[in-house]
PDB file of C-alpha atoms in Angstrom:
ATOM      1  CA  MET A   1      -4.377 -11.015  38.050  1.00  0.00           C
ATOM      2  CA  THR A   2      -3.611  -7.302  37.879  1.00  0.00           C
ATOM      3  CA  VAL A   3      -6.564  -4.930  37.837  1.00  0.00           C
ATOM      4  CA  PRO A   4      -5.993  -1.188  37.507  1.00  0.00           C
ATOM      5  CA  CYS A   5      -7.684   0.650  40.320  1.00  0.00           C
ATOM      6  CA  ARG A   6      -8.501   4.262  41.051  1.00  0.00           C
ATOM      7  CA  GLY A   7      -9.569   6.379  43.972  1.00  0.00           C
ATOM      8  CA  ARG A   8      -9.995   5.796  47.695  1.00  0.00           C
ATOM      9  CA  ILE A   9     -11.092   2.144  47.379  1.00  0.00           C
ATOM     10  CA  CYS A  10      -7.919   1.318  45.467  1.00  0.00           C
ATOM     11  CA  HIS A  11      -5.690   2.948  48.059  1.00  0.00           C
ATOM     12  CA  THR A  12      -7.569   1.225  50.901  1.00  0.00           C
ATOM     13  CA  PHE A  13      -7.217  -2.129  49.152  1.00  0.00           C
ATOM     14  CA  ALA A  14      -3.499  -1.508  48.585  1.00  0.00           C
ATOM     15  CA  ALA A  15      -3.038  -0.637  52.274  1.00  0.00           C
ATOM     16  CA  ILE A  16      -4.830  -3.835  53.360  1.00  0.00           C
ATOM     17  CA  LEU A  17      -2.656  -5.920  51.017  1.00  0.00           C
ATOM     18  CA  ALA A  18       0.495  -4.237  52.309  1.00  0.00           C
ATOM     19  CA  LEU A  19      -0.485  -5.005  55.919  1.00  0.00           C
ATOM     20  CA  ALA A  20      -1.160  -8.617  54.904  1.00  0.00           C
ATOM     21  CA  GLY A  21       2.287  -8.869  53.327  1.00  0.00           C
ATOM     22  CA  GLY A  22       1.064  -8.627  49.733  1.00  0.00           C
ATOM     23  CA  ALA A  23       1.638  -5.871  47.246  1.00  0.00           C
ATOM     24  CA  ALA A  24      -0.740  -4.090  44.931  1.00  0.00           C
ATOM     25  CA  PRO A  25       0.482  -2.447  41.739  1.00  0.00           C
ATOM     26  CA  GLU A  26       0.602   1.316  41.683  1.00  0.00           C
ATOM     27  CA  PRO A  27      -2.196   2.561  39.404  1.00  0.00           C
ATOM     28  CA  ALA A  28       0.229   4.566  37.221  1.00  0.00           C
ATOM     29  CA  GLN A  29       2.558   1.581  36.837  1.00  0.00           C
ATOM     30  CA  ALA A  30      -0.296  -0.715  35.822  1.00  0.00           C
ATOM     31  CA  ALA A  31      -1.438   1.766  33.164  1.00  0.00           C
ATOM     32  CA  GLU A  32       2.111   2.186  31.804  1.00  0.00           C
ATOM     33  CA  ARG A  33       2.540  -1.557  31.308  1.00  0.00           C
ATOM     34  CA  VAL A  34      -0.292  -1.793  28.786  1.00  0.00           C
ATOM     35  CA  ALA A  35       0.411   1.278  26.693  1.00  0.00           C
ATOM     36  CA  LEU A  36       1.474   1.915  23.146  1.00  0.00           C
ATOM     37  CA  THR A  37       2.636   5.536  23.187  1.00  0.00           C
ATOM     38  CA  ILE A  38       3.079   7.502  19.975  1.00  0.00           C
ATOM     39  CA  THR A  39       4.440  11.021  20.420  1.00  0.00           C
ATOM     40  CA  LEU A  40       4.956  13.575  17.653  1.00  0.00           C
ATOM     41  CA  ASN A  41       8.405  14.770  18.697  1.00  0.00           C
ATOM     42  CA  ALA A  42       9.320  17.151  15.852  1.00  0.00           C
ATOM     43  CA  ALA A  43       8.111  18.655  12.594  1.00  0.00           C
ATOM     44  CA  ALA A  44      10.775  20.057  10.279  1.00  0.00           C
ATOM     45  CA  ALA A  45      10.801  21.395   6.735  1.00  0.00           C
ATOM     46  CA  THR A  46      12.498  19.224   4.119  1.00  0.00           C
ATOM     47  CA  GLU A  47      14.720  20.508   1.324  1.00  0.00           C
ATOM     48  CA  ALA A  48      11.989  19.652  -1.188  1.00  0.00           C
ATOM     49  CA  GLY A  49       9.477  21.937   0.551  1.00  0.00           C
ATOM     50  CA  GLY A  50       7.614  19.206   2.420  1.00  0.00           C
ATOM     51  CA  CYS A  51       7.409  18.374   6.086  1.00  0.00           C
ATOM     52  CA  ARG A  52       9.214  15.655   8.035  1.00  0.00           C
ATOM     53  CA  LEU A  53       7.271  14.375  11.037  1.00  0.00           C
ATOM     54  CA  SER A  54       9.354  12.566  13.670  1.00  0.00           C
ATOM     55  CA  PHE A  55       7.535  10.234  16.058  1.00  0.00           C
ATOM     56  CA  VAL A  56       8.807   8.489  19.189  1.00  0.00           C
ATOM     57  CA  ILE A  57       7.028   5.183  19.776  1.00  0.00           C
ATOM     58  CA  ARG A  58       7.184   3.225  23.015  1.00  0.00           C
ATOM     59  CA  ASN A  59       5.664  -0.231  23.171  1.00  0.00           C
ATOM     60  CA  ASP A  60       4.728  -1.322  26.695  1.00  0.00           C
ATOM     61  CA  LEU A  61       2.129  -3.883  25.616  1.00  0.00           C
ATOM     62  CA  GLY A  62       4.143  -6.768  27.054  1.00  0.00           C
ATOM     63  CA  THR A  63       5.346  -8.222  23.749  1.00  0.00           C
ATOM     64  CA  ALA A  64       7.232  -7.044  20.672  1.00  0.00           C
ATOM     65  CA  ILE A  65       5.267  -5.629  17.758  1.00  0.00           C
ATOM     66  CA  ASP A  66       6.413  -7.188  14.480  1.00  0.00           C
ATOM     67  CA  SER A  67       4.460  -4.739  12.316  1.00  0.00           C
ATOM     68  CA  LEU A  68       2.549  -1.570  13.198  1.00  0.00           C
ATOM     69  CA  VAL A  69       0.641   0.479  10.618  1.00  0.00           C
ATOM     70  CA  ALA A  70      -1.629   3.389  11.533  1.00  0.00           C
ATOM     71  CA  GLU A  71      -4.119   5.222   9.349  1.00  0.00           C
ATOM     72  CA  ALA A  72      -3.493   8.934   9.757  1.00  0.00           C
ATOM     73  CA  VAL A  73      -5.497  11.972   8.728  1.00  0.00           C
ATOM     74  CA  LEU A  74      -3.833  15.366   8.457  1.00  0.00           C
ATOM     75  CA  PHE A  75      -5.793  18.568   9.029  1.00  0.00           C
ATOM     76  CA  ASP A  76      -4.958  22.137   8.067  1.00  0.00           C
ATOM     77  CA  ALA A  77      -4.944  25.021  10.556  1.00  0.00           C
ATOM     78  CA  GLU A  78      -8.702  25.534  10.032  1.00  0.00           C
ATOM     79  CA  GLY A  79      -9.473  21.894  10.847  1.00  0.00           C
ATOM     80  CA  ARG A  80     -10.159  20.734   7.284  1.00  0.00           C
ATOM     81  CA  VAL A  81      -8.942  17.316   6.120  1.00  0.00           C
ATOM     82  CA  THR A  82      -6.020  17.669   3.726  1.00  0.00           C
ATOM     83  CA  THR A  83      -4.504  14.184   3.523  1.00  0.00           C
ATOM     84  CA  MET A  84      -5.239  10.596   4.482  1.00  0.00           C
ATOM     85  CA  THR A  85      -2.200   8.343   4.639  1.00  0.00           C
ATOM     86  CA  LEU A  86      -0.696   5.290   6.298  1.00  0.00           C
ATOM     87  CA  PHE A  87       2.209   5.552   8.731  1.00  0.00           C
ATOM     88  CA  ASP A  88       4.151   2.288   8.689  1.00  0.00           C
ATOM     89  CA  PHE A  89       6.003   2.258  12.012  1.00  0.00           C
ATOM     90  CA  GLY A  90       7.451  -1.201  11.266  1.00  0.00           C
ATOM     91  CA  ALA A  91       8.695  -3.372  14.113  1.00  0.00           C
ATOM     92  CA  VAL A  92       8.594  -1.899  17.616  1.00  0.00           C
ATOM     93  CA  PRO A  93      10.392  -3.848  20.354  1.00  0.00           C
ATOM     94  CA  GLU A  94       8.775  -4.171  23.765  1.00  0.00           C
ATOM     95  CA  GLY A  95       9.969  -1.735  26.419  1.00  0.00           C
ATOM     96  CA  ARG A  96      12.338   0.312  24.233  1.00  0.00           C
ATOM     97  CA  PRO A  97      11.622   3.560  22.368  1.00  0.00           C
ATOM     98  CA  ARG A  98      11.962   3.839  18.612  1.00  0.00           C
ATOM     99  CA  VAL A  99      11.962   6.894  16.328  1.00  0.00           C
ATOM    100  CA  ARG A 100      10.230   6.848  12.965  1.00  0.00           C
ATOM    101  CA  GLN A 101      10.168   9.694  10.432  1.00  0.00           C
ATOM    102  CA  PHE A 102       7.708  10.362   7.632  1.00  0.00           C
ATOM    103  CA  ASP A 103       8.273  12.881   4.839  1.00  0.00           C
ATOM    104  CA  LEU A 104       5.138  14.555   3.535  1.00  0.00           C
ATOM    105  CA  ALA A 105       5.938  15.842   0.047  1.00  0.00           C
ATOM    106  CA  GLY A 106       4.337  19.090  -1.020  1.00  0.00           C
ATOM    107  CA  GLN A 107       2.953  19.876   2.423  1.00  0.00           C
ATOM    108  CA  GLY A 108       4.701  22.476   4.552  1.00  0.00           C
ATOM    109  CA  CYS A 109       4.762  22.008   8.321  1.00  0.00           C
ATOM    110  CA  ASP A 110       3.066  25.376   8.849  1.00  0.00           C
ATOM    111  CA  ALA A 111       0.056  24.076   6.898  1.00  0.00           C
ATOM    112  CA  ILE A 112      -0.498  21.126   9.268  1.00  0.00           C
ATOM    113  CA  GLY A 113      -2.804  21.895  12.172  1.00  0.00           C
ATOM    114  CA  GLY A 114      -3.375  18.386  13.448  1.00  0.00           C
ATOM    115  CA  VAL A 115      -2.861  14.671  12.984  1.00  0.00           C
ATOM    116  CA  LEU A 116      -5.603  12.184  13.745  1.00  0.00           C
ATOM    117  CA  ILE A 117      -4.633   8.556  14.238  1.00  0.00           C
ATOM    118  CA  ASN A 118      -7.831   7.292  12.655  1.00  0.00           C
ATOM    119  CA  GLY A 119      -7.158   3.650  13.378  1.00  0.00           C
ATOM    120  CA  ILE A 120      -4.612   0.864  13.577  1.00  0.00           C
ATOM    121  CA  GLY A 121      -4.753  -1.277  10.456  1.00  0.00           C
ATOM    122  CA  THR A 122      -1.916  -3.616  11.376  1.00  0.00           C
ATOM    123  CA  CYS A 123      -0.668  -4.611  14.808  1.00  0.00           C
ATOM    124  CA  GLU A 124       1.094  -7.936  14.556  1.00  0.00           C
ATOM    125  CA  GLY A 125       3.021  -9.733  17.257  1.00  0.00           C
ATOM    126  CA  ASN A 126       2.692 -12.614  19.674  1.00  0.00           C
ATOM    127  CA  GLY A 127      -0.949 -12.428  20.825  1.00  0.00           C
ATOM    128  CA  LEU A 128      -1.493  -8.918  19.441  1.00  0.00           C
ATOM    129  CA  SER A 129      -4.290  -7.576  17.277  1.00  0.00           C
ATOM    130  CA  PRO A 130      -5.206  -4.110  16.024  1.00  0.00           C
ATOM    131  CA  ALA A 131      -7.754  -3.923  18.878  1.00  0.00           C
ATOM    132  CA  ALA A 132      -5.005  -4.531  21.478  1.00  0.00           C
ATOM    133  CA  CYS A 133      -2.946  -1.693  20.032  1.00  0.00           C
ATOM    134  CA  VAL A 134      -5.955   0.648  19.903  1.00  0.00           C
ATOM    135  CA  ASP A 135      -6.918  -0.172  23.508  1.00  0.00           C
ATOM    136  CA  GLY A 136      -3.407   0.679  24.729  1.00  0.00           C
ATOM    137  CA  LEU A 137      -2.902   3.676  22.446  1.00  0.00           C
ATOM    138  CA  ARG A 138      -1.662   6.872  24.104  1.00  0.00           C
ATOM    139  CA  LEU A 139      -1.027   9.904  21.878  1.00  0.00           C
ATOM    140  CA  ALA A 140       0.922  13.080  22.543  1.00  0.00           C
ATOM    141  CA  SER A 141       2.645  15.935  20.775  1.00  0.00           C
ATOM    142  CA  GLU A 142       5.714  17.941  21.695  1.00  0.00           C
ATOM    143  CA  THR A 143       5.028  20.333  18.804  1.00  0.00           C
ATOM    144  CA  ARG A 144       2.350  22.885  18.022  1.00  0.00           C
ATOM    145  CA  ILE A 145       0.650  20.202  15.856  1.00  0.00           C
ATOM    146  CA  LYS A 146      -2.081  18.442  17.833  1.00  0.00           C
ATOM    147  CA  VAL A 147      -2.197  14.633  17.746  1.00  0.00           C
ATOM    148  CA  THR A 148      -5.479  12.923  18.553  1.00  0.00           C
ATOM    149  CA  GLY A 149      -7.012   9.509  18.120  1.00  0.00           C
TER     150      GLY A 149
END
């Protein structure tokens, strides 16, 4: 059984196991293995005057996701709710990144101050549930638009 550990006790335990010929997982490695990472990678204007959000998703939950749908809330620069929508990320294989893009018609990128992943409505796969995806959820942004959950 793998248990993530932190701090001095963890490192002492790992040292004892190493001396006994065993091996303890590195805390960072253990955390990475149970993560579903969604990163807002880019936000670009569309020809129709909307905004295209590009996400990179990495599934390290230990099994493929057959269907992933997140409820998202978009905020303006002042922090007011402007839109509630669903982002259907589709199938996400285990251990390999995928890119998904969503076009937001009539909403310029400059008008978006933040994205809140309000919940996971669908997370289907062998032994998966929405709760498993929420527990492993890690959010990030490589743009000026904040992503929280």
